[in-house]
Short mmCIF file of C-alpha atoms in Angstrom, two decimals:
data_model
loop_
_atom_site.label_atom_id
_atom_site.label_comp_id
_atom_site.label_asym_id
_atom_site.label_seq_id
_atom_site.Cartn_x
_atom_site.Cartn_y
_atom_site.Cartn_z
CA MET A 1 20.13 1.11 -5.67
CA ARG A 2 17.05 3.31 -5.84
CA TYR A 3 14.85 0.27 -5.22
CA GLY A 4 16.81 -0.49 -2.03
CA ARG A 5 16.23 3.05 -0.73
CA ASP A 6 12.49 2.79 -1.46
CA VAL A 7 12.31 -0.48 0.47
CA LEU A 8 14.20 1.06 3.41
CA LYS A 9 11.81 4.04 3.43
CA ARG A 10 8.80 1.72 3.49
CA VAL A 11 10.28 -0.41 6.27
CA ALA A 12 10.99 2.76 8.28
CA ALA A 13 7.40 3.94 7.75
CA VAL A 14 6.04 0.56 8.91
CA ALA A 15 8.32 0.65 11.98
CA ALA A 16 7.07 4.14 12.83
CA LEU A 17 3.46 2.94 12.47
CA LEU A 18 4.18 -0.05 14.73
CA ALA A 19 5.74 2.19 17.37
CA ALA A 20 2.80 4.59 17.26
CA VAL A 21 0.25 1.78 17.54
CA ALA A 22 2.13 0.05 20.34
CA THR A 23 2.40 3.19 22.46
CA SER A 24 -1.10 4.45 21.76
CA THR A 25 -2.82 1.17 22.66
CA GLN A 26 -0.87 0.14 25.75
CA ALA A 27 -3.49 1.34 28.22
CA SER A 28 -6.59 1.01 26.08
CA ALA A 29 -8.99 -1.86 25.71
CA ALA A 30 -9.78 -3.14 22.24
CA SER A 31 -12.24 -1.24 20.08
CA SER A 32 -14.11 -2.73 17.14
CA VAL A 33 -16.06 -1.48 14.17
CA LEU A 34 -18.21 -3.92 12.20
CA ARG A 35 -19.98 -3.22 8.92
CA ARG A 36 -22.13 -5.91 7.33
CA VAL A 37 -24.33 -6.06 4.23
CA THR A 38 -25.56 -9.46 3.20
CA ASN A 39 -28.17 -11.04 0.92
CA PRO A 40 -28.21 -14.16 -1.31
CA ASN A 41 -26.34 -12.35 -4.11
CA VAL A 42 -23.76 -10.22 -2.28
CA SER A 43 -22.19 -10.37 1.16
CA VAL A 44 -19.82 -7.64 2.36
CA GLU A 45 -18.32 -7.64 5.85
CA MET A 46 -15.64 -5.40 7.31
CA VAL A 47 -14.16 -5.54 10.81
CA VAL A 48 -11.70 -3.00 12.19
CA GLN A 49 -10.11 -3.58 15.61
CA PHE A 50 -7.45 -1.84 17.61
CA GLY A 51 -6.11 -2.31 21.13
CA ASN A 52 -4.20 -4.92 23.11
CA ASP A 53 -7.31 -6.95 23.96
CA ALA A 54 -8.58 -7.59 20.42
CA GLN A 55 -11.06 -10.47 20.22
CA PRO A 56 -10.74 -13.17 17.54
CA VAL A 57 -12.68 -12.34 14.36
CA THR A 58 -14.61 -14.98 12.41
CA ILE A 59 -16.43 -14.16 9.18
CA GLU A 60 -18.46 -16.76 7.28
CA GLU A 61 -20.08 -15.79 3.98
CA ASN A 62 -22.22 -17.93 1.68
CA SER A 63 -23.53 -15.51 -0.98
CA ARG A 64 -22.82 -15.58 -4.71
CA ILE A 65 -20.28 -12.74 -4.31
CA ASN A 66 -18.42 -12.53 -0.98
CA ILE A 67 -16.19 -9.68 0.15
CA ALA A 68 -14.49 -9.69 3.57
CA ARG A 69 -11.95 -7.27 5.05
CA VAL A 70 -10.36 -7.50 8.48
CA ILE A 71 -8.03 -4.80 9.82
CA GLN A 72 -6.51 -5.43 13.25
CA PHE A 73 -3.99 -3.32 15.14
CA GLY A 74 -3.26 -5.28 18.30
CA GLY A 75 -0.32 -3.36 19.72
CA THR A 76 1.77 -5.97 21.50
CA GLY A 77 -1.16 -8.39 21.84
CA THR A 78 -2.34 -11.28 19.68
CA VAL A 79 -4.75 -10.81 16.78
CA ASP A 80 -6.68 -13.65 15.12
CA ALA A 81 -8.81 -13.63 11.96
CA THR A 82 -10.70 -16.46 10.28
CA ILE A 83 -12.56 -15.98 6.99
CA ILE A 84 -14.62 -18.72 5.33
CA GLN A 85 -16.22 -17.97 1.97
CA ASN A 86 -18.39 -20.18 -0.28
CA GLY A 87 -19.66 -18.53 -3.46
CA THR A 88 -18.99 -17.86 -7.12
CA GLN A 89 -16.57 -14.98 -6.47
CA ASN A 90 -14.72 -14.57 -3.18
CA TYR A 91 -12.44 -11.73 -2.06
CA ALA A 92 -10.68 -11.64 1.33
CA ASN A 93 -8.34 -8.94 2.64
CA VAL A 94 -6.58 -9.16 6.02
CA ILE A 95 -4.23 -6.54 7.52
CA GLN A 96 -2.81 -7.39 10.94
CA VAL A 97 -0.34 -5.71 13.27
CA GLY A 98 0.42 -7.27 16.66
CA GLY A 99 2.84 -9.24 18.75
CA THR A 100 1.41 -12.45 17.26
CA THR A 101 -0.74 -12.39 14.14
CA ASN A 102 -2.82 -15.37 13.00
CA ALA A 103 -4.93 -15.55 9.82
CA ALA A 104 -6.85 -18.45 8.31
CA VAL A 105 -8.70 -17.99 5.01
CA GLY A 106 -10.75 -20.70 3.29
CA GLN A 107 -12.39 -19.95 -0.06
CA SER A 108 -14.45 -22.15 -2.38
CA GLY A 109 -15.75 -20.75 -5.67
CA LEU A 110 -14.97 -20.13 -9.33
CA SER A 111 -12.82 -17.07 -8.61
CA ASN A 112 -10.97 -16.65 -5.29
CA THR A 113 -8.70 -13.79 -4.29
CA ALA A 114 -6.94 -13.40 -0.93
CA ASP A 115 -4.58 -10.61 0.12
CA ILE A 116 -2.96 -10.89 3.57
CA THR A 117 -0.45 -8.56 5.23
CA GLN A 118 0.95 -9.31 8.68
CA ILE A 119 3.40 -7.38 10.83
CA GLY A 120 4.49 -8.77 14.19
CA ASN A 121 7.01 -10.79 16.12
CA SER A 122 5.29 -14.02 15.06
CA THR A 123 3.16 -14.19 11.89
CA ASN A 124 1.08 -17.22 10.91
CA THR A 125 -1.14 -17.74 7.84
CA LEU A 126 -3.13 -20.64 6.43
CA LEU A 127 -4.70 -20.04 2.99
CA LEU A 128 -6.91 -22.66 1.31
CA GLN A 129 -8.51 -21.94 -2.07
CA THR A 130 -10.63 -24.30 -4.17
CA GLY A 131 -11.68 -22.99 -7.58
CA ASP A 132 -10.67 -22.41 -11.16
CA MET A 133 -9.08 -18.98 -10.70
CA ASN A 134 -7.17 -18.69 -7.42
CA THR A 135 -5.00 -15.72 -6.50
CA GLY A 136 -3.21 -15.40 -3.17
CA ALA A 137 -0.76 -12.81 -1.91
CA VAL A 138 0.79 -12.95 1.56
CA ARG A 139 3.26 -10.47 3.04
CA GLN A 140 4.77 -11.25 6.43
CA PHE A 141 7.12 -8.99 8.35
CA GLY A 142 8.32 -10.59 11.57
CA ARG A 143 10.96 -12.69 13.28
CA PHE A 144 9.02 -15.95 13.12
CA ASN A 145 6.95 -16.38 9.95
CA TRP A 146 4.81 -19.40 9.07
CA LEU A 147 2.78 -19.75 5.88
CA ALA A 148 0.87 -22.56 4.18
CA ILE A 149 -0.95 -22.07 0.87
CA PHE A 150 -3.13 -24.75 -0.71
CA GLN A 151 -4.73 -24.01 -4.07
CA PHE A 152 -6.88 -26.57 -5.88
CA GLY A 153 -8.75 -26.40 -9.20
CA ARG A 154 -12.28 -27.73 -9.30
#
């Protein structure tokens, strides 16, 4: 019973966050923050967007170690994120809130980790991992949820 109350509290907190984002971004254009550090050994990219007019995000990384994070709060609009990683170790994290959320993650390497959270009316995720150690976690909160996960060993 306690577990059920904890889940309800978390759902209420997410609903409050959605309401706050939706009302605060109604009249504002999208804003973005991009941080990028890249060299042949390590590539780290982070994109943060908020607003109804969020532009699609595409990150492509080809270093030995790749780390990508996308955070999008689209209000009632659509948010799209695509991450492509080729390296020895790949880590992708996507957090999306919007009317429609779309995420596509492709990873090729020895160790691949993807963590995707989507909140919206329609949530869509495609996750493709090729490597010896693949880990994928997807959480979708919406009315219409679509998910495809493909994991292949080398």
